[in-house]
């Protein structure tokens, strides 16, 4: 497949569209599990993008790195949901840093690794993928979409951190969130250590098959870090926009993001309605003529 430029370009565009669309949908989700789930879909799209860019070894490296910080994000989310008695809305959370410090620190480090913070696990896989894309002769629009999706990754990660850790508590008084469940805290700590050292360990033996000459200018070398910083700034505006008391259904683009591109409306309502109308028309006008 890697020897066919047309197939490679199609795979690259499919991965780019997947990572961008999933990141856009994650920006407006209020369910903490959905934010992490769309983040997973976005990172899988980045992995497919790396395969389309001709660096499958970096795609495999990102799978390995992604396993550490995404596992811990799901476990932290589950711990919060369990402590809040099955409450999943991030708008009803906040102030977890004092109530669950170990889980909160693990969530912070996992989100930082997901954003590609230097020297954490995600930095050793995301940055080489973006550098390899910039080194190739790929379509410039596709490269721009990858960078935009990277900034959105930082945006929804920063929003999740702000609503769960940095803001004031919005929990009910009688919700006893704590860290008494040792079966969760122990694995969280081990995964946290893995996120810190896994990048150095894996990069030592997962090297590219062909050593390429790195002749990128400093602006392109720092592209991933810069778009991550921009995404964090954008997240602050998104937080103020989504949580100022307005209904997201009244804003067209927010409704598009929150409803996953109107997928449920199209697949579960409009398409069945069209088929039923077609069947009724065929029954009444073609079959039943008497």
Short mmCIF file of N, CA and C in Angstrom, two decimals, residues 272-288:
data_model
loop_
_atom_site.label_atom_id
_atom_site.label_comp_id
_atom_site.label_asym_id
_atom_site.label_seq_id
_atom_site.Cartn_x
_atom_site.Cartn_y
_atom_site.Cartn_z
N UNK A 272 -34.81 6.47 8.07
CA UNK A 272 -35.99 5.58 8.20
C UNK A 272 -37.28 6.23 7.71
N UNK A 273 -37.42 7.54 7.94
CA UNK A 273 -38.62 8.22 7.47
C UNK A 273 -38.70 8.21 5.95
N UNK A 274 -37.54 8.39 5.30
CA UNK A 274 -37.53 8.36 3.83
C UNK A 274 -37.88 6.96 3.32
N UNK A 275 -37.34 5.92 3.97
CA UNK A 275 -37.65 4.55 3.55
C UNK A 275 -39.13 4.23 3.78
N UNK A 276 -39.69 4.64 4.89
CA UNK A 276 -41.11 4.40 5.15
C UNK A 276 -41.99 5.13 4.14
N UNK A 277 -41.62 6.36 3.81
CA UNK A 277 -42.39 7.11 2.81
C UNK A 277 -42.31 6.44 1.45
N UNK A 278 -41.10 5.97 1.09
CA UNK A 278 -40.95 5.27 -0.18
C UNK A 278 -41.76 3.98 -0.20
N UNK A 279 -41.75 3.22 0.91
CA UNK A 279 -42.54 2.00 0.97
C UNK A 279 -44.03 2.26 0.90
N UNK A 280 -44.47 3.32 1.58
CA UNK A 280 -45.89 3.67 1.52
C UNK A 280 -46.31 4.08 0.12
N UNK A 281 -45.48 4.86 -0.54
CA UNK A 281 -45.78 5.28 -1.91
C UNK A 281 -45.84 4.09 -2.86
N UNK A 282 -44.87 3.17 -2.71
CA UNK A 282 -44.84 1.99 -3.58
C UNK A 282 -46.05 1.10 -3.32
N UNK A 283 -46.44 0.97 -2.03
CA UNK A 283 -47.59 0.14 -1.69
C UNK A 283 -48.89 0.72 -2.24
N UNK A 284 -49.07 2.03 -2.10
CA UNK A 284 -50.33 2.65 -2.46
C UNK A 284 -50.45 2.91 -3.97
N UNK A 285 -49.36 3.17 -4.66
CA UNK A 285 -49.42 3.58 -6.06
C UNK A 285 -49.03 2.49 -7.04
N UNK A 286 -48.28 1.48 -6.60
CA UNK A 286 -47.81 0.44 -7.51
C UNK A 286 -48.51 -0.88 -7.26
N UNK A 287 -48.47 -1.33 -6.00
CA UNK A 287 -49.02 -2.65 -5.70
C UNK A 287 -50.54 -2.60 -5.59
N UNK A 288 -51.04 -1.68 -4.75
CA UNK A 288 -52.48 -1.61 -4.48
C UNK A 288 -53.14 -0.65 -5.46
#
